[in-house]
Coordinates of C-alpha atoms in Angstrom, one line a residue:
M121 CA -23.2 -0.2 36.3
I122 CA -21.9 -2.1 33.4
G123 CA -24.1 -4.3 31.2
V124 CA -22.6 -6.5 28.2
V125 CA -24.3 -7.1 25.2
Y126 CA -22.8 -9.3 22.2
L127 CA -23.4 -7.9 18.4
G128 CA -22.7 -10.3 15.8
N129 CA -23.9 -14.3 14.3
N130 CA -21.2 -16.6 15.4
L131 CA -23.1 -19.5 16.6
K132 CA -20.1 -21.1 18.8
T133 CA -19.7 -16.7 20.8
Q134 CA -22.8 -16.5 21.4
E135 CA -23.2 -19.7 23.8
R136 CA -19.7 -18.7 24.8
L137 CA -20.8 -15.6 26.7
K138 CA -24.2 -17.0 27.3
Y139 CA -21.2 -19.2 30.3
I140 CA -20.3 -15.3 31.9
P141 CA -20.6 -15.4 35.9
G142 CA -22.8 -13.1 36.9
Q143 CA -23.9 -11.5 33.4
L144 CA -27.1 -11.5 31.1
V145 CA -25.7 -10.1 27.6
R146 CA -28.0 -9.6 25.4
M147 CA -27.1 -10.7 22.0
S148 CA -28.1 -8.6 18.6
T149 CA -27.4 -9.4 14.8
A150 CA -28.6 -5.8 14.1
Y151 CA -26.7 -3.0 14.3
K152 CA -29.4 -0.9 15.3
D153 CA -31.0 -3.1 17.7
A154 CA -27.8 -3.4 19.9
A155 CA -27.2 1.2 19.6
Q156 CA -31.4 0.4 20.6
I157 CA -29.8 -1.8 23.6
C158 CA -27.0 0.5 25.0
T159 CA -29.4 3.4 24.7
P160 CA -28.4 4.6 29.1
H161 CA -32.0 4.3 30.6
V162 CA -30.7 5.4 34.2
A163 CA -27.6 7.7 35.0
N164 CA -23.7 5.9 35.3
E165 CA -25.5 3.0 32.9
H166 CA -22.7 2.8 30.3
F167 CA -22.0 -0.6 28.3
I168 CA -19.1 -3.2 27.2
L169 CA -20.3 -4.3 23.4
F170 CA -18.7 -7.3 21.8
F171 CA -19.6 -6.4 18.0
E172 CA -17.6 -9.3 15.4
R173 CA -16.0 -8.7 12.6
N174 CA -17.7 -9.0 8.8
V175 CA -16.9 -6.7 6.4
R176 CA -15.0 -4.1 7.0
N177 CA -16.9 -0.8 5.2
E178 CA -20.4 -2.6 6.8
D179 CA -18.6 -3.2 10.1
I180 CA -17.8 1.3 9.3
T181 CA -21.1 1.7 9.0
A182 CA -21.6 0.3 12.0
I183 CA -19.8 1.0 14.2
T184 CA -20.0 5.0 13.0
Y185 CA -24.0 5.2 13.9
I186 CA -23.2 3.0 17.6
R187 CA -20.9 5.6 18.0
K188 CA -23.4 8.7 16.9
K189 CA -25.7 7.4 19.5
C190 CA -24.8 5.8 22.4
R191 CA -21.2 7.4 24.2
N192 CA -20.9 5.2 26.8
V193 CA -20.9 1.8 25.1
Y194 CA -17.2 0.3 24.7
I195 CA -16.5 -1.0 21.6
I196 CA -14.9 -4.9 21.7
L197 CA -13.1 -6.1 18.2
I198 CA -13.5 -9.9 17.9
T199 CA -11.3 -10.7 14.8
N200 CA -8.3 -12.7 14.5
R201 CA -5.7 -11.3 12.6
M202 CA -5.9 -7.8 11.3
S203 CA -2.9 -5.8 9.3
D204 CA -2.2 -2.4 9.6
E205 CA -4.3 -1.0 8.2
D206 CA -7.4 -2.5 8.3
R207 CA -6.6 -1.6 12.8
D208 CA -5.7 1.6 11.4
I209 CA -9.3 2.2 9.9
Y210 CA -11.6 0.0 13.2
M211 CA -9.8 2.0 15.8
K212 CA -10.5 6.0 13.1
Y213 CA -13.9 4.8 13.4
G214 CA -14.4 3.6 17.2
I215 CA -13.1 0.8 18.0
N216 CA -11.8 0.8 21.7
D217 CA -10.2 -3.2 22.4
T218 CA -10.4 -6.6 20.1
I219 CA -10.0 -9.7 21.5
I220 CA -9.2 -12.5 19.1
N221 CA -11.8 -14.8 18.3
G222 CA -12.1 -18.1 19.6
A223 CA -11.6 -16.0 23.5
S224 CA -12.6 -19.1 25.9
V225 CA -15.0 -17.9 28.6
T226 CA -12.3 -17.4 31.0
E227 CA -10.5 -15.3 28.4
L228 CA -14.2 -13.2 27.6
N229 CA -15.0 -12.8 31.1
K230 CA -10.8 -11.1 32.1
K231 CA -11.5 -8.7 29.3
I232 CA -15.3 -7.8 31.0
Q233 CA -14.3 -7.3 34.6
F234 CA -10.7 -5.2 33.5
I235 CA -13.4 -2.8 31.9
S236 CA -15.5 -3.3 35.1
D237 CA -12.7 -1.9 37.2
R238 CA -12.0 0.6 35.3
E239 CA -15.5 2.1 35.0
N240 CA -14.7 5.4 36.4
I241 CA -11.4 5.8 34.2
L242 CA -12.9 5.2 30.5
F243 CA -16.2 5.9 31.3
D244 CA -15.9 9.5 32.2
D245 CA -19.0 10.3 30.5
E246 CA -17.8 14.5 31.5
A247 CA -14.5 14.2 29.9
P248 CA -12.9 15.0 26.7
K249 CA -12.8 11.8 23.7
H250 CA -8.5 11.2 23.9
K251 CA -8.5 12.0 27.8
I252 CA -5.3 10.6 29.2
L253 CA -5.7 9.4 32.9
K254 CA -2.3 11.1 34.8
F255 CA -0.6 11.7 37.8
Q256 CA -1.4 15.1 39.6
I257 CA 1.0 16.8 42.3
P258 CA -0.8 17.9 45.2
V259 CA -0.7 21.4 45.8
W260 CA 0.9 21.2 49.5
K261 CA 3.3 19.0 47.8
R262 CA 4.0 21.8 44.4
L263 CA 4.2 25.1 46.9
F264 CA 6.7 22.9 49.8
D265 CA 8.7 21.9 47.1
I266 CA 9.2 25.5 46.1
I267 CA 10.4 26.7 49.5
F268 CA 12.6 24.3 50.1
A269 CA 14.5 24.4 47.0
V270 CA 14.8 28.0 47.1
L271 CA 16.8 27.0 50.5
A272 CA 18.1 24.5 50.0
I273 CA 19.6 25.7 46.3
I274 CA 20.7 29.5 48.9
V275 CA 22.0 27.4 52.4
L276 CA 24.1 25.4 49.6
S277 CA 25.3 28.3 47.2
P278 CA 29.6 27.7 49.0
V279 CA 29.1 23.7 48.3
F280 CA 27.9 24.4 44.6
I281 CA 31.3 26.3 44.2
I282 CA 33.8 24.0 45.9
T283 CA 32.4 21.1 44.2
A284 CA 32.3 22.7 41.3
I285 CA 35.9 24.1 41.6
A286 CA 37.3 20.4 42.4
I287 CA 35.1 18.2 39.5
R288 CA 37.3 21.1 36.7
L289 CA 41.2 20.6 38.4
E290 CA 40.6 16.6 38.3
S291 CA 39.6 15.6 35.2
K292 CA 38.4 17.4 31.5
G293 CA 34.2 17.9 31.2
P294 CA 32.2 19.3 32.0
V295 CA 30.6 19.7 36.1
L296 CA 27.3 18.9 35.7
F297 CA 26.1 15.7 34.2
K298 CA 22.9 15.8 31.9
S299 CA 21.3 12.4 31.5
K300 CA 17.4 11.4 30.2
R301 CA 15.1 10.6 33.4
V302 CA 11.7 8.8 33.2
G303 CA 9.6 10.6 36.0
T304 CA 6.1 11.0 36.5
N305 CA 4.3 10.1 34.3
Y306 CA 6.9 8.5 31.8
T307 CA 8.1 11.3 31.3
I308 CA 11.3 12.1 30.0
F309 CA 13.2 15.0 31.2
D310 CA 17.2 15.7 31.4
F311 CA 18.2 15.0 35.0
L312 CA 21.7 17.0 36.8
K313 CA 23.4 16.2 38.7
F314 CA 27.3 16.7 39.6
R315 CA 29.1 14.6 37.2
S316 CA 31.5 11.7 39.6
M317 CA 32.4 10.2 36.2
Y318 CA 34.8 10.1 33.2
I319 CA 33.4 11.7 30.8
D320 CA 32.8 7.9 28.3
A321 CA 30.9 6.5 32.0
E322 CA 28.2 5.3 29.5
D323 CA 30.0 3.8 27.1
R324 CA 31.9 2.0 28.9
L325 CA 28.8 0.7 30.8
K326 CA 28.7 -2.3 28.4
E327 CA 32.3 -3.4 28.9
L328 CA 31.3 -4.2 32.8
S329 CA 30.7 -7.5 33.5
K330 CA 27.5 -8.5 34.1
D331 CA 29.3 -9.9 37.3
H332 CA 29.4 -7.0 39.0
N333 CA 26.0 -5.6 38.7
Q334 CA 24.5 -5.8 42.4
Y335 CA 20.9 -6.5 41.5
A336 CA 21.7 -9.0 38.5
E337 CA 20.2 -12.4 40.3
H338 CA 22.6 -15.1 38.0
H339 CA 22.1 -18.0 37.1
E340 CA 24.4 -20.3 35.9
E341 CA 24.4 -22.3 32.4
E342 CA 24.5 -25.8 33.0
E343 CA 26.8 -27.6 30.9
G344 CA 25.9 -28.5 27.0
E345 CA 23.2 -25.8 27.8
H346 CA 22.7 -23.6 24.8
K347 CA 20.6 -20.1 24.8
T348 CA 20.5 -20.8 21.2
V349 CA 19.5 -23.3 19.2
T350 CA 20.0 -23.7 15.6
A351 CA 17.2 -25.7 13.4
P352 CA 17.6 -27.1 9.7
L353 CA 15.3 -25.5 8.3
G354 CA 13.8 -25.9 4.7
A355 CA 15.1 -22.2 2.3
Q356 CA 11.7 -21.8 1.6
A357 CA 10.3 -22.1 4.7
E358 CA 12.9 -20.4 6.2
Q359 CA 12.8 -17.1 4.6
D360 CA 9.3 -17.3 4.5
M361 CA 9.5 -17.1 8.4
I362 CA 11.8 -14.3 8.4
D363 CA 10.5 -11.8 4.9
T364 CA 7.4 -11.9 7.8
G365 CA 9.6 -9.2 10.7
M366 CA 7.7 -11.4 13.1
E367 CA 8.1 -14.0 15.7
S368 CA 6.7 -17.5 14.6
M369 CA 6.5 -20.6 15.8
M370 CA 7.7 -23.8 14.9
M371 CA 8.2 -27.7 16.5
I372 CA 10.9 -29.8 15.9
G373 CA 9.5 -33.4 16.3
D374 CA 7.9 -34.4 19.6
E375 CA 10.6 -31.9 21.1
E376 CA 10.5 -28.0 22.6
I377 CA 8.7 -25.6 20.3
M378 CA 11.3 -22.5 18.6
L379 CA 10.9 -19.5 18.1
V380 CA 12.7 -18.0 14.8
G381 CA 12.8 -14.6 14.7
D382 CA 14.9 -12.7 12.4
D383 CA 18.1 -13.4 13.1
F384 CA 17.9 -16.3 15.8
V385 CA 16.2 -19.7 16.4
M386 CA 15.5 -20.5 20.2
A387 CA 13.8 -22.8 22.7
E388 CA 10.6 -21.4 23.7
S389 CA 11.7 -21.2 27.5
D390 CA 14.3 -20.3 27.0
F391 CA 13.1 -17.0 25.7
N392 CA 10.6 -16.8 28.4
K393 CA 13.4 -17.6 30.8
K394 CA 15.7 -14.7 29.0
K395 CA 12.7 -12.4 29.3
K396 CA 11.9 -12.5 33.5
E397 CA 15.4 -12.5 33.9
D398 CA 15.5 -9.5 32.3
I399 CA 12.1 -7.7 33.1
E400 CA 14.0 -8.0 37.4
N401 CA 17.4 -7.2 36.9
A402 CA 15.8 -3.8 35.8
F403 CA 17.2 -2.0 38.2
V404 CA 21.2 -1.6 37.2
K405 CA 23.9 -0.6 40.5
I406 CA 27.7 -1.9 39.7
E407 CA 29.6 -2.6 42.9
N408 CA 32.8 -0.8 43.3
D409 CA 32.5 1.2 39.6
P410 CA 36.2 2.0 38.1
R411 CA 34.3 5.2 36.2
I412 CA 33.8 7.2 39.4
T413 CA 36.7 9.6 39.9
K414 CA 38.7 10.6 43.2
V415 CA 36.4 13.8 44.1
G416 CA 33.4 11.6 42.5
R417 CA 33.6 9.5 44.4
F418 CA 33.4 11.5 47.5
I419 CA 30.5 13.2 46.8
R420 CA 28.6 10.5 45.6
K421 CA 29.3 8.9 49.9
Y422 CA 28.3 12.7 51.1
S423 CA 25.4 12.4 48.4
I424 CA 26.6 15.7 47.1
D425 CA 26.2 14.3 43.3
E426 CA 23.1 14.9 44.5
L427 CA 22.3 18.7 44.9
P428 CA 21.8 19.9 41.5
Q429 CA 18.6 18.2 41.0
L430 CA 17.3 21.1 42.6
F431 CA 17.1 23.0 39.9
N432 CA 14.6 19.9 38.6
I433 CA 12.8 20.3 41.4
L434 CA 12.3 24.4 40.7
K435 CA 11.4 23.1 37.4
G436 CA 8.8 20.3 38.3
D437 CA 9.9 17.0 36.7
M438 CA 10.7 16.0 40.2
S439 CA 9.6 16.6 43.6
V440 CA 11.8 16.3 46.8
V441 CA 10.5 13.7 47.9
G442 CA 9.3 10.6 45.7
N443 CA 10.0 7.8 43.4
R444 CA 14.2 7.9 41.9
P445 CA 13.8 8.1 37.9
L446 CA 14.7 6.2 35.9
P447 CA 16.9 5.7 32.8
L448 CA 15.5 4.6 30.1
Y449 CA 16.9 1.7 29.8
E450 CA 15.6 0.7 32.7
A451 CA 11.9 2.3 32.3
E452 CA 11.7 0.5 29.6
K453 CA 12.1 -3.6 31.8
L454 CA 8.9 -2.2 33.7
T455 CA 5.5 -1.0 31.7
A456 CA 3.9 -4.5 32.5
D457 CA 0.7 -3.7 35.1
T458 CA 2.8 -4.9 38.0
S459 CA 4.9 -2.2 37.7
I460 CA 3.8 0.9 36.1
D461 CA 2.9 1.6 39.8
R462 CA 5.5 3.3 40.5
F463 CA 5.4 5.6 37.4
M464 CA 2.0 6.8 38.9
A465 CA 3.3 8.9 41.5
P466 CA 6.1 11.6 42.1
A467 CA 9.8 11.3 40.9
G468 CA 11.9 12.3 44.0
L469 CA 15.5 13.3 45.2
T470 CA 15.3 10.8 47.9
G471 CA 12.4 8.2 48.9
L472 CA 11.5 5.6 50.4
W473 CA 13.5 2.9 49.2
Q474 CA 16.8 5.2 49.5
V475 CA 16.2 4.9 53.4
E476 CA 15.6 1.3 53.3
E477 CA 17.8 0.8 52.5
R478 CA 20.4 3.1 54.3
G479 CA 19.0 0.8 56.7
K480 CA 20.0 -3.1 55.3
G481 CA 24.0 -1.2 54.2
G482 CA 22.9 -1.2 51.2
A483 CA 21.4 -5.0 50.4
M484 CA 17.9 -4.7 48.5
S485 CA 16.5 -6.9 45.3
A486 CA 14.9 -4.9 42.9
E487 CA 11.6 -6.3 43.8
E488 CA 12.0 -5.0 47.1
R489 CA 13.2 -2.0 45.3
K490 CA 10.5 -1.9 43.3
Q491 CA 8.0 -3.0 45.7
L492 CA 8.6 0.2 48.3
D493 CA 7.7 2.3 45.2
I494 CA 5.7 1.3 44.2
T495 CA 4.3 1.4 48.1
Y496 CA 5.2 5.2 48.0
G497 CA 2.3 5.9 45.5
Q498 CA -0.1 4.6 47.5
T499 CA 0.9 5.9 50.9
Y500 CA 1.7 8.6 50.7
S501 CA 1.2 12.1 52.4
F502 CA 2.6 15.2 54.3
M503 CA 3.9 13.0 57.5
L504 CA 5.3 10.6 55.2
D505 CA 7.4 13.0 53.1
M506 CA 9.1 14.7 56.1
K507 CA 9.9 10.8 58.2
I508 CA 11.7 10.2 55.2
I509 CA 13.9 13.6 55.1
F510 CA 14.5 13.3 58.3
R511 CA 15.7 9.7 57.8
T512 CA 17.9 11.0 54.4
L513 CA 19.4 13.9 56.3
T514 CA 20.5 11.1 59.4
A515 CA 21.6 8.6 56.7
F516 CA 23.3 11.6 55.3
V517 CA 26.5 9.2 55.9
Q518 CA 26.2 5.8 53.8
K519 CA 28.0 3.3 54.6
E520 CA 28.4 1.6 51.9
N521 CA 28.2 2.5 48.5
V522 CA 24.8 2.7 47.3

């Protein structure tokens, strides 16, 4: 149960809060009165306090008092732009969130609903003050991972030895390839594979045409269209915008809004289009990759290159079944609310999207893959893991380069 309280004397904000659907917002102009309102009268009663920003020293006094009296309150500072110094100080003394001064009824209601939907997480009275919500792997899954990995390493030890010798005979460089990957809870770890590429493979990735990326959705530019548009600015105005170190906006006559950054001037529509394409093309998969060695093609075809990840499983970086750990450049593009759930699940050697992709002959979009990752995280079980392992073994010889 969450109550909503407003502390301040902005009549416009008070008027908007009165129209929040399904909420009776209690108003106060004195912080001691607001603290009294936020004192719980029944168990598990929590409060959202909209705090109108005023003079910093006075605000700190009020926030400190409220925090001392009310541990079950979520404080949202109503403010305009803040300096870095002010932001740090307000956070230090107990501000949880901010919302812009002049926010609409809809925006205020969305903020309330967002917090209400996460009440059990945000208002854990028994938890430490700075507790971070993390995914914890179930005991049954961890025990299975250890047993499976130990037995697999023992049985496949001859394959490990033969593969290592073949890699060293064909090309210079280490037998194992380590790369930073992002797994469960956005944890970064060293991901192990048998090296299947030449040693300068990652440097050569940028040289490959984007047309090789089978996940990319390509958009041809129309004739005369330009991604970046420069516009005449007054010298002082342009310098002022660059000196801020921030993206600014300007309007050229009656034409479209332009975004002015440190080193670019771009139409807002082009910027949004490029941002959308970057998110859609977060996964990188190269068709007929010329960076792969001959031994590499063989061990990839039979998934032998993945075997060193059994040691990642023993260490606890991964599970046998889960969502594929992603390279940093892919994971950084999947931090939106629509993607974050894929990281609140086990990272795995094999998973739901791998067996589904093989079933489709390797043809799967980035969005399909993302949704399968999220589905696994929400529905995984012992029986589902067994089905995925069985399908992985039966699809061991891949018909496509997936």
